[in-house]
Amino acid sequence: MTDPLIGHDEALRQATEAFASGRMHHAWLIAGIEGIGKMTLAMHIAHHVLANGTGKPGQINPNDRLAKLIAAEAHPDMLVLRRAADEKTGELRKAIVVDDALKVGAFLRKTATHGGWRVVVVDEAHTMNRNAQNAILKILEEPPTQALILMTVTTPGALLPTIRSRCRVVNLAPLDDAHIKTILRRAQPDLMPHDMQRLIELSGGSVGFALKILRTEVLALYDELLAIITAPTTDIVRLHKLADQISRKADSESYEVIVMLLSEYLRQAVRAEAIAGAGRGALERRLRLWDKTRGIFAQAETANLDRKLAFINAMSDISG
């Protein structure tokens, strides 16, 4: 079923009012940090448009046939485009490629099954490579009638300026604590209050990230990481043991979450120094450390380097 929309009622209102006015823009760019419900909003807009504006926005009956088709991404008048698996490796591609983007044009050339609207949802549109973006741009330059393109994006700057200029942009704010608490309670009703608060504090307004932390069960590993960083001297044996735990291939999502938590910890340290009015030298050292750490992990990811070594190098620099 389509997830309930939480925290973005105003954005949905903008879309439904535009549709009701008969002046629905042909392309919408839904922007915001990862894990705040951009795709959920897109699905709610798609439901409203494919239902031809009937029903109360934001309140979808999960037993409704239309809702089921949309949730299953099986509606004949809706196409969802996202990164696909590589045919040779079976792994998810890092980009949406042009062959996938060309499916949008072919889909929109077809007549709508029910004589109404056709909706295309591009998830993580910022991952489209240049050729894929050019294919989408051609459609945006001459949009078909009764066709709606919804694109979710975390980094709008990764899109061509000519794409951005042809879209109505909706910037979604990070979720507030109350909204995150509501979603976490639904996901895990027996979550202890202190764990709930910890997840909220670490989430940065992204319930998607909070759920990742919860799913990967990395809080104990993160506490160990902080203990190593803040110790007077670096315990090499302890560091290697932690690196072994989080760098296993089977535990790749845990590794990703730990890296994100570590990067955020360093960013917050930089921010604290800036707020406290630290000297220029101290602040620059923090900034260099944050930037170097991000660089180490980015290089390990792009060059497929040893994760354990990357983690040890980063942690050694931080501890030092």
XYZ file of C-alpha atoms in Angstrom:
320
model
C 0.000 0.000 0.000
C 1.043 3.620 -0.492
C 2.612 4.906 2.722
C 0.711 7.593 4.655
C 1.932 11.097 3.898
C 3.383 12.692 7.035
C 4.755 16.203 7.317
C 4.190 17.373 3.730
C 0.501 18.281 3.603
C 1.241 21.780 2.293
C 3.227 20.414 -0.670
C 0.377 18.038 -1.539
C -2.082 20.898 -1.265
C -0.094 22.912 -3.822
C -0.241 20.042 -6.306
C -3.927 19.218 -5.816
C -4.954 22.869 -6.099
C -2.933 23.231 -9.286
C -4.672 20.153 -10.701
C -8.115 21.427 -9.681
C -7.431 24.784 -11.348
C -6.816 23.123 -14.714
C -3.340 24.636 -14.847
C -1.299 21.651 -13.687
C 2.362 22.151 -14.515
C 3.677 19.278 -16.633
C 6.792 18.643 -14.501
C 7.399 18.850 -10.764
C 10.749 18.620 -9.002
C 10.334 17.354 -5.433
C 13.548 18.273 -3.606
C 14.821 17.521 -0.121
C 17.261 15.461 1.883
C 17.178 11.688 1.658
C 14.565 9.787 3.622
C 11.908 12.432 4.284
C 9.101 11.127 2.069
C 9.720 12.626 -1.382
C 8.697 9.425 -3.146
C 5.668 9.076 -0.878
C 4.557 12.584 -1.850
C 5.061 11.751 -5.534
C 2.871 8.652 -5.170
C 0.136 10.657 -3.449
C 0.185 13.243 -6.241
C 0.110 10.431 -8.814
C -2.897 8.879 -7.054
C -4.764 12.184 -7.025
C -4.124 12.821 -10.724
C -4.928 9.282 -11.859
C -8.113 9.424 -9.782
C -8.909 12.612 -11.705
C -8.977 14.683 -8.552
C -11.574 12.606 -6.696
C -11.158 11.706 -3.029
C -9.612 13.686 -0.198
C -5.908 14.438 -0.772
C -3.591 12.559 1.572
C -6.235 10.043 2.604
C -5.888 6.926 0.462
C -7.981 3.864 1.123
C -5.453 0.983 0.983
C -8.220 -1.362 -0.182
C -9.024 0.866 -3.134
C -8.143 -0.812 -6.452
C -6.411 2.301 -7.778
C -4.332 2.599 -4.591
C -3.245 -1.028 -4.888
C -2.211 -0.606 -8.519
C -0.184 2.517 -7.727
C 1.478 0.980 -4.665
C 2.465 -2.043 -6.765
C 3.668 0.305 -9.545
C 1.375 -1.682 -11.831
C -1.038 1.011 -13.014
C -1.073 1.032 -16.845
C -0.998 4.840 -16.946
C 1.921 5.230 -14.545
C 5.622 4.588 -15.145
C 8.216 4.599 -12.358
C 11.802 5.158 -13.434
C 14.700 4.468 -11.096
C 18.192 3.001 -11.155
C 18.057 -0.527 -12.535
C 20.182 -3.570 -11.835
C 23.189 -4.169 -14.069
C 22.456 -7.142 -16.333
C 25.979 -8.544 -15.944
C 26.635 -8.081 -12.216
C 23.080 -7.992 -10.879
C 24.040 -5.008 -8.714
C 22.164 -1.726 -8.708
C 23.643 0.736 -11.188
C 24.986 3.998 -9.830
C 23.077 5.954 -12.480
C 19.859 5.991 -14.453
C 21.087 5.398 -18.002
C 19.744 6.667 -21.322
C 18.162 3.336 -22.296
C 15.976 3.574 -19.209
C 15.156 7.249 -19.794
C 14.054 6.549 -23.362
C 11.261 4.388 -21.933
C 9.592 7.600 -20.763
C 9.123 8.912 -24.309
C 7.775 5.567 -25.500
C 5.358 5.410 -22.565
C 4.031 8.937 -23.095
C 3.418 8.333 -26.795
C 0.808 5.747 -25.851
C -2.822 6.683 -25.306
C -3.917 6.585 -21.690
C -5.791 3.392 -20.906
C -8.715 5.225 -19.360
C -8.508 8.299 -21.564
C -7.124 10.423 -18.727
C -3.678 11.389 -17.508
C -0.390 9.548 -17.731
C 2.103 9.954 -14.883
C 5.856 9.348 -14.865
C 7.719 9.237 -11.556
C 11.523 9.499 -11.705
C 12.963 8.444 -8.363
C 16.392 9.900 -7.506
C 16.429 11.966 -10.706
C 19.813 13.379 -9.698
C 21.321 9.975 -10.547
C 20.457 10.318 -14.244
C 23.599 10.502 -16.363
C 24.008 13.264 -18.936
C 22.501 11.316 -21.821
C 19.519 10.259 -19.710
C 18.960 13.873 -18.669
C 19.049 14.993 -22.288
C 16.401 12.388 -23.137
C 14.139 13.715 -20.362
C 14.860 17.308 -21.404
C 13.506 16.662 -24.919
C 10.212 15.569 -23.377
C 10.069 18.595 -21.087
C 10.681 20.917 -24.043
C 7.589 19.572 -25.848
C 5.415 17.971 -23.162
C 2.463 15.854 -24.292
C -0.996 16.862 -23.159
C -2.331 15.327 -19.956
C 1.119 14.043 -19.019
C 2.721 14.643 -15.637
C 6.370 14.044 -14.750
C 7.273 13.935 -11.048
C 10.974 13.837 -10.177
C 12.421 13.337 -6.704
C 15.882 14.733 -6.083
C 18.263 15.230 -3.160
C 20.773 17.358 -5.113
C 18.937 19.561 -7.634
C 22.280 20.994 -8.786
C 23.113 17.628 -10.350
C 20.373 18.218 -12.929
C 20.823 20.317 -16.049
C 19.739 23.948 -15.481
C 17.437 23.556 -18.477
C 15.629 20.703 -16.708
C 15.287 22.633 -13.457
C 13.961 25.713 -15.244
C 11.170 23.683 -16.841
C 9.942 22.228 -13.543
C 7.866 23.542 -10.711
C 10.115 23.040 -7.691
C 8.768 21.927 -4.327
C 11.367 22.044 -1.556
C 10.521 19.698 1.314
C 11.864 20.482 4.775
C 13.368 17.788 7.021
C 10.760 16.136 9.207
C 10.336 17.489 12.718
C 10.743 15.302 15.808
C 7.017 14.680 16.217
C 6.626 13.426 12.654
C 9.666 11.139 12.951
C 8.331 9.783 16.244
C 4.975 8.995 14.619
C 6.617 7.016 11.793
C 9.034 5.186 14.102
C 6.171 4.157 16.382
C 4.357 2.679 13.389
C 7.487 0.869 12.256
C 8.388 -0.509 15.687
C 5.706 -0.038 18.352
C 7.853 -1.568 21.125
C 10.772 0.851 20.642
C 12.014 2.080 24.018
C 11.692 5.858 24.667
C 15.449 6.406 25.090
C 16.153 4.545 21.819
C 13.460 6.603 20.117
C 15.059 9.848 21.276
C 18.519 8.698 20.233
C 17.296 7.836 16.737
C 15.585 11.212 16.416
C 18.765 13.013 17.453
C 20.900 11.078 14.967
C 18.422 11.208 12.085
C 18.975 14.813 11.069
C 15.303 15.069 10.144
C 15.440 12.006 7.864
C 13.137 9.237 9.023
C 14.602 7.071 6.275
C 18.006 7.335 7.937
C 16.498 6.699 11.375
C 14.900 3.507 10.039
C 18.244 2.478 8.525
C 19.942 2.895 11.895
C 17.172 0.859 13.486
C 17.283 -1.859 10.827
C 21.057 -2.286 10.864
C 21.306 -2.242 14.673
C 24.494 -0.158 14.582
C 23.979 1.997 17.679
C 26.266 -0.234 19.768
C 28.939 -0.070 17.043
C 28.581 3.700 16.860
C 28.996 4.002 20.633
C 32.182 1.939 20.356
C 33.362 4.232 17.561
C 32.812 7.309 19.734
C 34.639 5.663 22.636
C 37.676 5.038 20.420
C 37.668 8.583 19.025
C 37.394 10.260 22.421
C 39.932 8.042 24.229
C 43.227 9.755 25.240
C 45.186 7.357 23.007
C 44.187 5.169 20.075
C 43.651 1.537 20.990
C 44.791 -0.177 17.768
C 43.501 -3.633 18.717
C 40.100 -2.202 19.612
C 40.023 -0.201 16.380
C 40.836 -3.236 14.206
C 38.177 -5.300 15.963
C 35.553 -2.629 15.264
C 36.717 -2.337 11.648
C 36.285 -6.091 11.221
C 32.730 -5.896 12.542
C 31.509 -3.155 10.227
C 33.445 -3.861 7.029
C 32.129 -7.334 6.259
C 30.648 -7.533 2.783
C 27.476 -9.114 4.134
C 27.119 -6.116 6.413
C 27.451 -3.443 3.711
C 24.441 -1.412 4.831
C 25.798 -1.235 8.384
C 29.075 0.079 6.970
C 27.226 2.735 4.981
C 25.249 3.858 8.037
C 28.348 4.002 10.251
C 30.165 6.115 7.651
C 27.209 8.505 7.477
C 27.045 8.762 11.277
C 30.781 9.416 11.483
C 30.605 12.108 8.793
C 27.694 13.765 10.587
C 29.569 13.613 13.902
C 32.475 15.498 12.314
C 30.144 18.007 10.660
C 28.514 18.731 14.003
C 31.973 19.192 15.543
C 32.789 21.789 12.869
C 29.488 23.537 13.526
C 30.093 23.560 17.277
C 33.521 25.150 16.762
C 32.018 27.811 14.502
C 29.218 28.628 16.968
C 31.665 28.776 19.875
C 33.808 31.273 17.966
C 36.872 29.034 17.856
C 40.075 30.452 16.463
C 40.601 30.298 12.737
C 43.313 27.653 13.046
C 41.185 25.259 15.122
C 38.191 25.658 12.842
C 40.253 25.058 9.720
C 41.744 21.896 11.237
C 38.223 20.579 11.902
C 37.161 21.437 8.375
C 40.193 19.725 6.846
C 39.566 16.618 8.930
C 35.902 16.493 7.906
C 36.805 16.981 4.249
C 39.637 14.431 4.347
C 37.429 11.818 6.004
C 34.732 12.241 3.376
C 37.400 11.960 0.697
C 38.765 8.707 2.119
C 35.360 7.026 2.100
C 34.395 8.459 -1.308
C 37.616 7.153 -2.862
C 37.094 3.730 -1.288
C 33.600 3.612 -2.763
C 34.429 4.773 -6.291
C 37.657 2.751 -6.616
C 36.240 -0.303 -4.801
C 39.070 -0.176 -2.244
C 39.287 -2.172 0.986
C 36.607 -0.872 3.347
C 38.372 -1.958 6.484
C 41.542 -0.097 5.511
C 39.559 3.032 4.611
C 37.789 2.939 7.972
C 41.043 2.430 9.923
C 42.767 5.271 8.044
C 39.872 7.652 8.686
C 39.578 6.707 12.350
C 43.350 7.009 12.883
C 43.311 10.523 11.449
C 40.353 11.521 13.634
C 41.845 10.021 16.794
C 45.135 11.707 16.077
